[in-house]
Amino acid sequence: MANSIYEAILAIEKLRPRTVAVLTGAGVSAESGIPTFRGAGGLWEGFRAEDLATPSAFRNDPERVWRWYEWRRDLIRKALPNKAHLALAALTHVTTVHTTLITQNVDALHDRAGSRNIIELHGSLFRTRCVADGAVEAAREPFPQLPPRCSCGSLLRPDVVWFGEALDSEDLDRSAAAVAAADLLLVLGTSGVVHPAAGLVSLFTGSLSVEVNPVASALSPLLDFALQLPAAQAVPLLVHAITRSQR
Ligand code: OAD
């Protein structure tokens, strides 16, 4: 496993990738001011994500779970996509490269940055789902009272995947197919400990895999390059190398 961004850029230029799979995690939004789940600032009122993002936490205290999500939604609304989101959005618009952007993030910042072909593996904080009939609706604005309720009177939950719940099988299949078909894999800002998202990396059989994370992750040993840099610094350089290699 190498760690020089210069070598990674040269390897990308040599490869001239045509099919790119990108897996992103909370670290990509860290420089937009959104705390990661497992880093400093990841706790909310003393609770870990694993204590709040579960069906049982919601059953026991839906208001507390919603207060945490409203806190995150408020932070995210005020935040802006950073240079990593913007560079990835530009990559998804390069016509000679087929890019699939697989994200574990529920902050919708890839969407706000203008990315195409996004798979939101863990859902979105800006949609609700009725617990009774499963109806999904966009929900960008703050709720007047918590927990919010559906017009049918049932509780609304965030349209996100909680610990212990299955991912949408179609999203997972599309993600697996994208990773398996890619000649370049970028793994950006994820601790790589939450499955099945982290397990997607083992499906990669292409030529080059590059991680960006200021610290070593659970996935670093599996990848050709582990660049210990912040995403907003490294991702634009990697994307530039991909686009330059197409000429
Ligand atoms: P984590 O909080 O587990 O990991 C974030 C990673 O980002 C860490 O490895 C950090 O070192 C890295 N990081 C921090 N700052 C960075 C920066 N500026 N640039 C690049 N990387 C940086 O978040 P995820 O791996 O996304 O699930 O967590 C996976 C899932 O667990 C989340 O989707 C969420 C969570 O609980 C659900 O809500 C279902």
PDB file of C-alpha atoms and ligand atoms in Angstrom:
ATOM      1  CA  MET A   1       0.000   0.000   0.000  1.00  0.00           C
ATOM      2  CA  ALA A   2       1.506   3.323  -1.099  1.00  0.00           C
ATOM      3  CA  ASN A   3       0.718   6.748   0.301  1.00  0.00           C
ATOM      4  CA  SER A   4       2.059   9.371  -2.105  1.00  0.00           C
ATOM      5  CA  ILE A   5      -0.546  11.482  -3.879  1.00  0.00           C
ATOM      6  CA  TYR A   6       1.946  12.194  -6.658  1.00  0.00           C
ATOM      7  CA  GLU A   7       2.320   8.467  -7.343  1.00  0.00           C
ATOM      8  CA  ALA A   8      -1.454   8.025  -7.173  1.00  0.00           C
ATOM      9  CA  ILE A   9      -1.923  10.802  -9.737  1.00  0.00           C
ATOM     10  CA  LEU A  10       0.652   9.204 -12.055  1.00  0.00           C
ATOM     11  CA  ALA A  11      -1.052   5.815 -11.682  1.00  0.00           C
ATOM     12  CA  ILE A  12      -4.438   7.353 -12.570  1.00  0.00           C
ATOM     13  CA  GLU A  13      -3.003   9.119 -15.611  1.00  0.00           C
ATOM     14  CA  LYS A  14      -1.400   5.875 -16.782  1.00  0.00           C
ATOM     15  CA  LEU A  15      -4.620   3.900 -16.276  1.00  0.00           C
ATOM     16  CA  ARG A  16      -6.891   6.372 -18.113  1.00  0.00           C
ATOM     17  CA  PRO A  17      -9.941   5.017 -16.281  1.00  0.00           C
ATOM     18  CA  ARG A  18     -13.220   4.631 -18.152  1.00  0.00           C
ATOM     19  CA  THR A  19     -15.329   3.288 -15.304  1.00  0.00           C
ATOM     20  CA  VAL A  20     -15.023   4.740 -11.826  1.00  0.00           C
ATOM     21  CA  ALA A  21     -16.777   3.699  -8.638  1.00  0.00           C
ATOM     22  CA  VAL A  22     -16.614   6.094  -5.699  1.00  0.00           C
ATOM     23  CA  LEU A  23     -17.582   5.119  -2.146  1.00  0.00           C
ATOM     24  CA  THR A  24     -17.956   8.056   0.217  1.00  0.00           C
ATOM     25  CA  GLY A  25     -18.496   8.368   3.956  1.00  0.00           C
ATOM     26  CA  ALA A  26     -18.959  11.078   6.552  1.00  0.00           C
ATOM     27  CA  GLY A  27     -15.344  12.283   6.206  1.00  0.00           C
ATOM     28  CA  VAL A  28     -16.191  13.818   2.819  1.00  0.00           C
ATOM     29  CA  SER A  29     -18.602  16.190   4.574  1.00  0.00           C
ATOM     30  CA  ALA A  30     -16.284  16.912   7.534  1.00  0.00           C
ATOM     31  CA  GLU A  31     -14.858  20.003   5.831  1.00  0.00           C
ATOM     32  CA  SER A  32     -18.403  21.285   5.310  1.00  0.00           C
ATOM     33  CA  GLY A  33     -18.628  21.384   9.115  1.00  0.00           C
ATOM     34  CA  ILE A  34     -20.688  18.205   9.568  1.00  0.00           C
ATOM     35  CA  PRO A  35     -19.253  16.074  12.386  1.00  0.00           C
ATOM     36  CA  THR A  36     -18.387  12.485  11.441  1.00  0.00           C
ATOM     37  CA  PHE A  37     -20.097   9.689  13.367  1.00  0.00           C
ATOM     38  CA  ARG A  38     -17.057   8.180  15.015  1.00  0.00           C
ATOM     39  CA  GLY A  39     -14.716  11.188  15.216  1.00  0.00           C
ATOM     40  CA  ALA A  40     -14.455  14.059  17.699  1.00  0.00           C
ATOM     41  CA  GLY A  41     -17.826  15.810  17.897  1.00  0.00           C
ATOM     42  CA  GLY A  42     -19.592  12.587  16.893  1.00  0.00           C
ATOM     43  CA  LEU A  43     -21.435  12.419  20.213  1.00  0.00           C
ATOM     44  CA  TRP A  44     -24.741  14.247  20.670  1.00  0.00           C
ATOM     45  CA  GLU A  45     -25.917  14.829  24.254  1.00  0.00           C
ATOM     46  CA  GLY A  46     -23.670  11.914  25.233  1.00  0.00           C
ATOM     47  CA  PHE A  47     -25.213   9.474  22.743  1.00  0.00           C
ATOM     48  CA  ARG A  48     -23.368   7.669  19.966  1.00  0.00           C
ATOM     49  CA  ALA A  49     -24.904   7.190  16.501  1.00  0.00           C
ATOM     50  CA  GLU A  50     -25.316   3.500  17.365  1.00  0.00           C
ATOM     51  CA  ASP A  51     -27.533   4.511  20.329  1.00  0.00           C
ATOM     52  CA  LEU A  52     -29.809   6.736  18.244  1.00  0.00           C
ATOM     53  CA  ALA A  53     -29.916   5.351  14.711  1.00  0.00           C
ATOM     54  CA  THR A  54     -31.766   2.173  15.612  1.00  0.00           C
ATOM     55  CA  PRO A  55     -35.370   0.976  15.417  1.00  0.00           C
ATOM     56  CA  SER A  56     -35.410   0.342  19.181  1.00  0.00           C
ATOM     57  CA  ALA A  57     -34.157   3.866  20.010  1.00  0.00           C
ATOM     58  CA  PHE A  58     -36.980   5.235  17.855  1.00  0.00           C
ATOM     59  CA  ARG A  59     -39.563   2.945  19.480  1.00  0.00           C
ATOM     60  CA  ASN A  60     -38.402   3.950  22.975  1.00  0.00           C
ATOM     61  CA  ASP A  61     -38.094   7.679  22.412  1.00  0.00           C
ATOM     62  CA  PRO A  62     -39.005   8.966  18.927  1.00  0.00           C
ATOM     63  CA  GLU A  63     -38.767  12.565  20.084  1.00  0.00           C
ATOM     64  CA  ARG A  64     -35.157  12.187  21.220  1.00  0.00           C
ATOM     65  CA  VAL A  65     -34.162  10.484  17.961  1.00  0.00           C
ATOM     66  CA  TRP A  66     -35.866  13.234  15.978  1.00  0.00           C
ATOM     67  CA  ARG A  67     -34.183  15.964  18.073  1.00  0.00           C
ATOM     68  CA  TRP A  68     -30.818  14.470  17.045  1.00  0.00           C
ATOM     69  CA  TYR A  69     -31.857  14.362  13.394  1.00  0.00           C
ATOM     70  CA  GLU A  70     -33.254  17.897  13.529  1.00  0.00           C
ATOM     71  CA  TRP A  71     -29.905  19.051  14.968  1.00  0.00           C
ATOM     72  CA  ARG A  72     -28.064  17.353  12.097  1.00  0.00           C
ATOM     73  CA  ARG A  73     -30.572  18.586   9.504  1.00  0.00           C
ATOM     74  CA  ASP A  74     -30.159  22.156  10.755  1.00  0.00           C
ATOM     75  CA  LEU A  75     -26.335  21.917  10.583  1.00  0.00           C
ATOM     76  CA  ILE A  76     -26.501  20.437   7.092  1.00  0.00           C
ATOM     77  CA  ARG A  77     -28.987  23.008   5.781  1.00  0.00           C
ATOM     78  CA  LYS A  78     -26.586  25.775   6.815  1.00  0.00           C
ATOM     79  CA  ALA A  79     -23.563  23.934   5.376  1.00  0.00           C
ATOM     80  CA  LEU A  80     -22.269  24.095   1.818  1.00  0.00           C
ATOM     81  CA  PRO A  81     -20.816  21.346  -0.344  1.00  0.00           C
ATOM     82  CA  ASN A  82     -17.012  21.512  -0.128  1.00  0.00           C
ATOM     83  CA  LYS A  83     -14.321  21.094  -2.784  1.00  0.00           C
ATOM     84  CA  ALA A  84     -14.505  17.300  -2.574  1.00  0.00           C
ATOM     85  CA  HIS A  85     -18.262  17.263  -3.276  1.00  0.00           C
ATOM     86  CA  LEU A  86     -17.831  19.764  -6.107  1.00  0.00           C
ATOM     87  CA  ALA A  87     -14.956  17.869  -7.736  1.00  0.00           C
ATOM     88  CA  LEU A  88     -16.929  14.607  -7.598  1.00  0.00           C
ATOM     89  CA  ALA A  89     -19.943  16.352  -9.107  1.00  0.00           C
ATOM     90  CA  ALA A  90     -17.765  17.539 -11.993  1.00  0.00           C
ATOM     91  CA  LEU A  91     -16.476  13.980 -12.451  1.00  0.00           C
ATOM     92  CA  THR A  92     -20.000  12.606 -12.782  1.00  0.00           C
ATOM     93  CA  HIS A  93     -20.514  15.005 -15.700  1.00  0.00           C
ATOM     94  CA  VAL A  94     -17.402  13.897 -17.638  1.00  0.00           C
ATOM     95  CA  THR A  95     -18.872  12.062 -20.599  1.00  0.00           C
ATOM     96  CA  THR A  96     -15.913   9.773 -21.324  1.00  0.00           C
ATOM     97  CA  VAL A  97     -15.904   8.298 -17.811  1.00  0.00           C
ATOM     98  CA  HIS A  98     -18.784   6.333 -16.363  1.00  0.00           C
ATOM     99  CA  THR A  99     -18.874   7.259 -12.687  1.00  0.00           C
ATOM    100  CA  THR A 100     -21.115   5.787 -10.010  1.00  0.00           C
ATOM    101  CA  LEU A 101     -21.130   7.718  -6.754  1.00  0.00           C
ATOM    102  CA  ILE A 102     -22.062   5.411  -3.901  1.00  0.00           C
ATOM    103  CA  THR A 103     -22.517   7.288  -0.647  1.00  0.00           C
ATOM    104  CA  GLN A 104     -23.193   6.249   2.913  1.00  0.00           C
ATOM    105  CA  ASN A 105     -23.977   9.871   3.701  1.00  0.00           C
ATOM    106  CA  VAL A 106     -27.518  10.919   4.443  1.00  0.00           C
ATOM    107  CA  ASP A 107     -26.768  14.656   4.174  1.00  0.00           C
ATOM    108  CA  ALA A 108     -27.635  15.016   0.453  1.00  0.00           C
ATOM    109  CA  LEU A 109     -24.550  17.204  -0.082  1.00  0.00           C
ATOM    110  CA  HIS A 110     -23.507  15.217  -3.184  1.00  0.00           C
ATOM    111  CA  ASP A 111     -26.911  15.994  -4.642  1.00  0.00           C
ATOM    112  CA  ARG A 112     -26.669  19.669  -3.693  1.00  0.00           C
ATOM    113  CA  ALA A 113     -23.217  19.805  -5.318  1.00  0.00           C
ATOM    114  CA  GLY A 114     -24.804  18.660  -8.592  1.00  0.00           C
ATOM    115  CA  SER A 115     -23.612  15.051  -8.806  1.00  0.00           C
ATOM    116  CA  ARG A 116     -25.345  12.618 -11.123  1.00  0.00           C
ATOM    117  CA  ASN A 117     -25.679   8.873 -10.741  1.00  0.00           C
ATOM    118  CA  ILE A 118     -25.662   8.883  -6.918  1.00  0.00           C
ATOM    119  CA  ILE A 119     -26.673   5.852  -4.898  1.00  0.00           C
ATOM    120  CA  GLU A 120     -27.672   6.947  -1.387  1.00  0.00           C
ATOM    121  CA  LEU A 121     -27.067   3.601   0.292  1.00  0.00           C
ATOM    122  CA  HIS A 122     -28.210   4.791   3.732  1.00  0.00           C
ATOM    123  CA  GLY A 123     -31.044   7.028   2.541  1.00  0.00           C
ATOM    124  CA  SER A 124     -31.545  10.756   3.091  1.00  0.00           C
ATOM    125  CA  LEU A 125     -32.259  12.956   6.105  1.00  0.00           C
ATOM    126  CA  PHE A 126     -34.385  15.154   3.859  1.00  0.00           C
ATOM    127  CA  ARG A 127     -37.082  12.556   3.267  1.00  0.00           C
ATOM    128  CA  THR A 128     -39.564  11.062   5.718  1.00  0.00           C
ATOM    129  CA  ARG A 129     -41.237   7.670   5.710  1.00  0.00           C
ATOM    130  CA  CYS A 130     -44.600   6.896   7.326  1.00  0.00           C
ATOM    131  CA  VAL A 131     -44.162   4.018   9.784  1.00  0.00           C
ATOM    132  CA  ALA A 132     -47.656   2.730   8.910  1.00  0.00           C
ATOM    133  CA  ASP A 133     -47.716   2.614   5.123  1.00  0.00           C
ATOM    134  CA  GLY A 134     -44.088   3.331   4.165  1.00  0.00           C
ATOM    135  CA  ALA A 135     -44.987   6.403   2.065  1.00  0.00           C
ATOM    136  CA  VAL A 136     -41.869   8.481   1.410  1.00  0.00           C
ATOM    137  CA  GLU A 137     -41.956  12.266   1.082  1.00  0.00           C
ATOM    138  CA  ALA A 138     -39.444  15.073   0.675  1.00  0.00           C
ATOM    139  CA  ALA A 139     -39.007  17.006   3.940  1.00  0.00           C
ATOM    140  CA  ARG A 140     -36.533  19.855   3.691  1.00  0.00           C
ATOM    141  CA  GLU A 141     -37.965  22.281   6.270  1.00  0.00           C
ATOM    142  CA  PRO A 142     -37.796  22.031  10.085  1.00  0.00           C
ATOM    143  CA  PHE A 143     -40.833  20.363  11.659  1.00  0.00           C
ATOM    144  CA  PRO A 144     -43.107  22.563  13.803  1.00  0.00           C
ATOM    145  CA  GLN A 145     -43.227  19.816  16.425  1.00  0.00           C
ATOM    146  CA  LEU A 146     -41.411  16.613  17.202  1.00  0.00           C
ATOM    147  CA  PRO A 147     -41.881  13.811  16.476  1.00  0.00           C
ATOM    148  CA  PRO A 148     -43.510  14.707  13.135  1.00  0.00           C
ATOM    149  CA  ARG A 149     -46.641  12.843  12.115  1.00  0.00           C
ATOM    150  CA  CYS A 150     -48.085  11.733   8.811  1.00  0.00           C
ATOM    151  CA  SER A 151     -51.478  13.043   7.671  1.00  0.00           C
ATOM    152  CA  CYS A 152     -52.765   9.543   8.569  1.00  0.00           C
ATOM    153  CA  GLY A 153     -51.788  10.220  12.217  1.00  0.00           C
ATOM    154  CA  SER A 154     -48.902   7.709  12.352  1.00  0.00           C
ATOM    155  CA  LEU A 155     -45.336   8.627  13.229  1.00  0.00           C
ATOM    156  CA  LEU A 156     -42.971   9.707  10.502  1.00  0.00           C
ATOM    157  CA  ARG A 157     -39.394   8.462  10.634  1.00  0.00           C
ATOM    158  CA  PRO A 158     -36.377   9.694   8.669  1.00  0.00           C
ATOM    159  CA  ASP A 159     -36.010   7.786   5.385  1.00  0.00           C
ATOM    160  CA  VAL A 160     -32.626   6.421   6.433  1.00  0.00           C
ATOM    161  CA  VAL A 161     -31.267   2.958   7.114  1.00  0.00           C
ATOM    162  CA  TRP A 162     -30.798   2.269  10.801  1.00  0.00           C
ATOM    163  CA  PHE A 163     -28.450  -0.205  12.449  1.00  0.00           C
ATOM    164  CA  GLY A 164     -29.961  -3.654  12.208  1.00  0.00           C
ATOM    165  CA  GLU A 165     -32.025  -2.787   9.115  1.00  0.00           C
ATOM    166  CA  ALA A 166     -31.471  -4.059   5.607  1.00  0.00           C
ATOM    167  CA  LEU A 167     -30.328  -1.777   2.820  1.00  0.00           C
ATOM    168  CA  ASP A 168     -32.515  -1.410  -0.244  1.00  0.00           C
ATOM    169  CA  SER A 169     -31.583  -4.508  -2.239  1.00  0.00           C
ATOM    170  CA  GLU A 170     -31.735  -2.743  -5.591  1.00  0.00           C
ATOM    171  CA  ASP A 171     -29.356  -0.006  -4.371  1.00  0.00           C
ATOM    172  CA  LEU A 172     -27.014  -2.626  -2.973  1.00  0.00           C
ATOM    173  CA  ASP A 173     -27.071  -4.664  -6.202  1.00  0.00           C
ATOM    174  CA  ARG A 174     -26.403  -1.569  -8.324  1.00  0.00           C
ATOM    175  CA  SER A 175     -23.543  -0.582  -5.998  1.00  0.00           C
ATOM    176  CA  ALA A 176     -22.030  -4.056  -6.122  1.00  0.00           C
ATOM    177  CA  ALA A 177     -22.274  -4.115  -9.918  1.00  0.00           C
ATOM    178  CA  ALA A 178     -20.662  -0.659 -10.173  1.00  0.00           C
ATOM    179  CA  VAL A 179     -17.729  -1.640  -7.959  1.00  0.00           C
ATOM    180  CA  ALA A 180     -17.258  -4.955  -9.767  1.00  0.00           C
ATOM    181  CA  ALA A 181     -17.252  -3.221 -13.172  1.00  0.00           C
ATOM    182  CA  ALA A 182     -14.951  -0.319 -12.246  1.00  0.00           C
ATOM    183  CA  ASP A 183     -11.353   0.001 -13.328  1.00  0.00           C
ATOM    184  CA  LEU A 184     -10.740   2.686 -10.668  1.00  0.00           C
ATOM    185  CA  LEU A 185     -12.160   2.658  -7.148  1.00  0.00           C
ATOM    186  CA  LEU A 186     -12.041   5.726  -4.888  1.00  0.00           C
ATOM    187  CA  VAL A 187     -12.816   5.202  -1.188  1.00  0.00           C
ATOM    188  CA  LEU A 188     -13.242   8.575   0.469  1.00  0.00           C
ATOM    189  CA  GLY A 189     -13.729   9.554   4.099  1.00  0.00           C
ATOM    190  CA  THR A 190     -15.142   6.367   5.540  1.00  0.00           C
ATOM    191  CA  SER A 191     -13.989   4.398   8.574  1.00  0.00           C
ATOM    192  CA  GLY A 192     -14.989   1.256   6.670  1.00  0.00           C
ATOM    193  CA  VAL A 193     -16.525  -0.475   9.669  1.00  0.00           C
ATOM    194  CA  VAL A 194     -20.210  -0.441   8.728  1.00  0.00           C
ATOM    195  CA  HIS A 195     -21.386  -3.331   6.579  1.00  0.00           C
ATOM    196  CA  PRO A 196     -22.550  -4.115   3.967  1.00  0.00           C
ATOM    197  CA  ALA A 197     -21.281  -0.759   2.587  1.00  0.00           C
ATOM    198  CA  ALA A 198     -17.677  -1.430   3.628  1.00  0.00           C
ATOM    199  CA  GLY A 199     -17.809  -4.932   2.139  1.00  0.00           C
ATOM    200  CA  LEU A 200     -18.380  -3.483  -1.345  1.00  0.00           C
ATOM    201  CA  VAL A 201     -14.644  -2.771  -1.515  1.00  0.00           C
ATOM    202  CA  SER A 202     -13.839  -6.492  -1.585  1.00  0.00           C
ATOM    203  CA  LEU A 203     -15.828  -6.837  -4.847  1.00  0.00           C
ATOM    204  CA  PHE A 204     -13.362  -4.645  -6.699  1.00  0.00           C
ATOM    205  CA  THR A 205     -11.282  -6.494  -9.286  1.00  0.00           C
ATOM    206  CA  GLY A 206     -10.182  -3.470 -11.361  1.00  0.00           C
ATOM    207  CA  SER A 207      -6.712  -1.977 -11.757  1.00  0.00           C
ATOM    208  CA  LEU A 208      -6.367   0.760  -9.174  1.00  0.00           C
ATOM    209  CA  SER A 209      -7.902   1.627  -5.818  1.00  0.00           C
ATOM    210  CA  VAL A 210      -7.245   4.837  -3.891  1.00  0.00           C
ATOM    211  CA  GLU A 211      -8.369   5.826  -0.409  1.00  0.00           C
ATOM    212  CA  VAL A 212      -8.453   9.353   0.995  1.00  0.00           C
ATOM    213  CA  ASN A 213      -8.648   9.568   4.782  1.00  0.00           C
ATOM    214  CA  PRO A 214      -6.417  11.551   7.150  1.00  0.00           C
ATOM    215  CA  VAL A 215      -6.046   8.400   9.279  1.00  0.00           C
ATOM    216  CA  ALA A 216      -5.716   4.720   8.398  1.00  0.00           C
ATOM    217  CA  SER A 217      -9.119   3.020   8.123  1.00  0.00           C
ATOM    218  CA  ALA A 218     -10.264  -0.582   8.294  1.00  0.00           C
ATOM    219  CA  LEU A 219     -10.127  -0.600   4.482  1.00  0.00           C
ATOM    220  CA  SER A 220      -6.632   0.896   4.008  1.00  0.00           C
ATOM    221  CA  PRO A 221      -4.849  -2.486   3.857  1.00  0.00           C
ATOM    222  CA  LEU A 222      -7.115  -3.588   0.980  1.00  0.00           C
ATOM    223  CA  LEU A 223      -6.314  -0.622  -1.269  1.00  0.00           C
ATOM    224  CA  ASP A 224      -3.398   0.237  -3.568  1.00  0.00           C
ATOM    225  CA  PHE A 225      -3.053   3.759  -2.205  1.00  0.00           C
ATOM    226  CA  ALA A 226      -4.032   5.105   1.209  1.00  0.00           C
ATOM    227  CA  LEU A 227      -3.600   8.876   1.012  1.00  0.00           C
ATOM    228  CA  GLN A 228      -3.605  10.367   4.492  1.00  0.00           C
ATOM    229  CA  LEU A 229      -5.045  13.704   3.452  1.00  0.00           C
ATOM    230  CA  PRO A 230      -8.310  15.600   3.930  1.00  0.00           C
ATOM    231  CA  ALA A 231     -10.840  14.998   1.159  1.00  0.00           C
ATOM    232  CA  ALA A 232     -11.248  18.648   0.128  1.00  0.00           C
ATOM    233  CA  GLN A 233      -7.509  18.774  -0.557  1.00  0.00           C
ATOM    234  CA  ALA A 234      -6.933  15.414  -2.248  1.00  0.00           C
ATOM    235  CA  VAL A 235     -10.160  14.701  -4.153  1.00  0.00           C
ATOM    236  CA  PRO A 236      -9.926  17.678  -6.563  1.00  0.00           C
ATOM    237  CA  LEU A 237      -6.383  16.573  -7.489  1.00  0.00           C
ATOM    238  CA  LEU A 238      -7.489  12.977  -8.122  1.00  0.00           C
ATOM    239  CA  VAL A 239     -10.473  14.109 -10.193  1.00  0.00           C
ATOM    240  CA  HIS A 240      -8.246  16.444 -12.177  1.00  0.00           C
ATOM    241  CA  ALA A 241      -5.922  13.512 -12.914  1.00  0.00           C
ATOM    242  CA  ILE A 242      -8.882  11.443 -14.160  1.00  0.00           C
ATOM    243  CA  THR A 243     -10.176  14.182 -16.445  1.00  0.00           C
ATOM    244  CA  ARG A 244      -6.676  15.037 -17.718  1.00  0.00           C
ATOM    245  CA  SER A 245      -6.050  11.367 -18.522  1.00  0.00           C
ATOM    246  CA  GLN A 246      -9.012  11.361 -20.934  1.00  0.00           C
ATOM    247  CA  ARG A 247      -7.395  13.795 -23.394  1.00  0.00           C
TER     248      ARG A 247
HETATM  249  P1  OAD B   1     -17.353   7.482  10.329  1.00  0.00           P
HETATM  250  O1  OAD B   1     -17.653   8.595  11.276  1.00  0.00           O
HETATM  251  O2  OAD B   1     -17.351   6.085  10.868  1.00  0.00           O
HETATM  252  O3  OAD B   1     -15.938   7.694   9.644  1.00  0.00           O
HETATM  253  C1  OAD B   1     -15.575   8.914   9.059  1.00  0.00           C
HETATM  254  C2  OAD B   1     -14.183   8.781   8.498  1.00  0.00           C
HETATM  255  O4  OAD B   1     -13.851  10.003   7.879  1.00  0.00           O
HETATM  256  C3  OAD B   1     -13.103   8.482   9.536  1.00  0.00           C
HETATM  257  O5  OAD B   1     -12.325   7.366   9.109  1.00  0.00           O
HETATM  258  C4  OAD B   1     -12.247   9.751   9.531  1.00  0.00           C
HETATM  259  O6  OAD B   1     -10.856   9.508   9.741  1.00  0.00           O
HETATM  260  C5  OAD B   1     -12.479  10.275   8.127  1.00  0.00           C
HETATM  261  N1  OAD B   1     -12.292  11.731   7.988  1.00  0.00           N
HETATM  262  C6  OAD B   1     -12.392  12.711   8.924  1.00  0.00           C
HETATM  263  N2  OAD B   1     -12.168  13.904   8.388  1.00  0.00           N
HETATM  264  C7  OAD B   1     -11.907  13.701   7.061  1.00  0.00           C
HETATM  265  C8  OAD B   1     -11.593  14.553   5.965  1.00  0.00           C
HETATM  266  N3  OAD B   1     -11.492  15.874   6.110  1.00  0.00           N
HETATM  267  N4  OAD B   1     -11.402  13.983   4.753  1.00  0.00           N
HETATM  268  C9  OAD B   1     -11.506  12.639   4.579  1.00  0.00           C
HETATM  269  N5  OAD B   1     -11.792  11.794   5.587  1.00  0.00           N
HETATM  270  C10 OAD B   1     -11.999  12.307   6.811  1.00  0.00           C
HETATM  271  O7  OAD B   1     -18.359   7.640   9.097  1.00  0.00           O
HETATM  272  P2  OAD B   1     -18.782   6.571   7.987  1.00  0.00           P
HETATM  273  O8  OAD B   1     -17.646   5.694   7.620  1.00  0.00           O
HETATM  274  O9  OAD B   1     -19.476   7.324   6.914  1.00  0.00           O
HETATM  275  O10 OAD B   1     -24.714   4.921   9.131  1.00  0.00           O
HETATM  276  O11 OAD B   1     -19.839   5.737   8.787  1.00  0.00           O
HETATM  277  C11 OAD B   1     -20.564   4.758   8.138  1.00  0.00           C
HETATM  278  C12 OAD B   1     -21.979   4.747   8.647  1.00  0.00           C
HETATM  279  O12 OAD B   1     -22.004   4.636  10.063  1.00  0.00           O
HETATM  280  C13 OAD B   1     -22.746   6.028   8.385  1.00  0.00           C
HETATM  281  O13 OAD B   1     -23.352   6.054   7.111  1.00  0.00           O
HETATM  282  C14 OAD B   1     -23.799   5.986   9.438  1.00  0.00           C
HETATM  283  C15 OAD B   1     -22.883   5.670  10.581  1.00  0.00           C
HETATM  284  O14 OAD B   1     -23.399   5.363  11.752  1.00  0.00           O
HETATM  285  C16 OAD B   1     -26.011   5.056   9.326  1.00  0.00           C
HETATM  286  O15 OAD B   1     -26.508   6.085   9.742  1.00  0.00           O
HETATM  287  C17 OAD B   1     -26.782   3.842   8.957  1.00  0.00           C
END
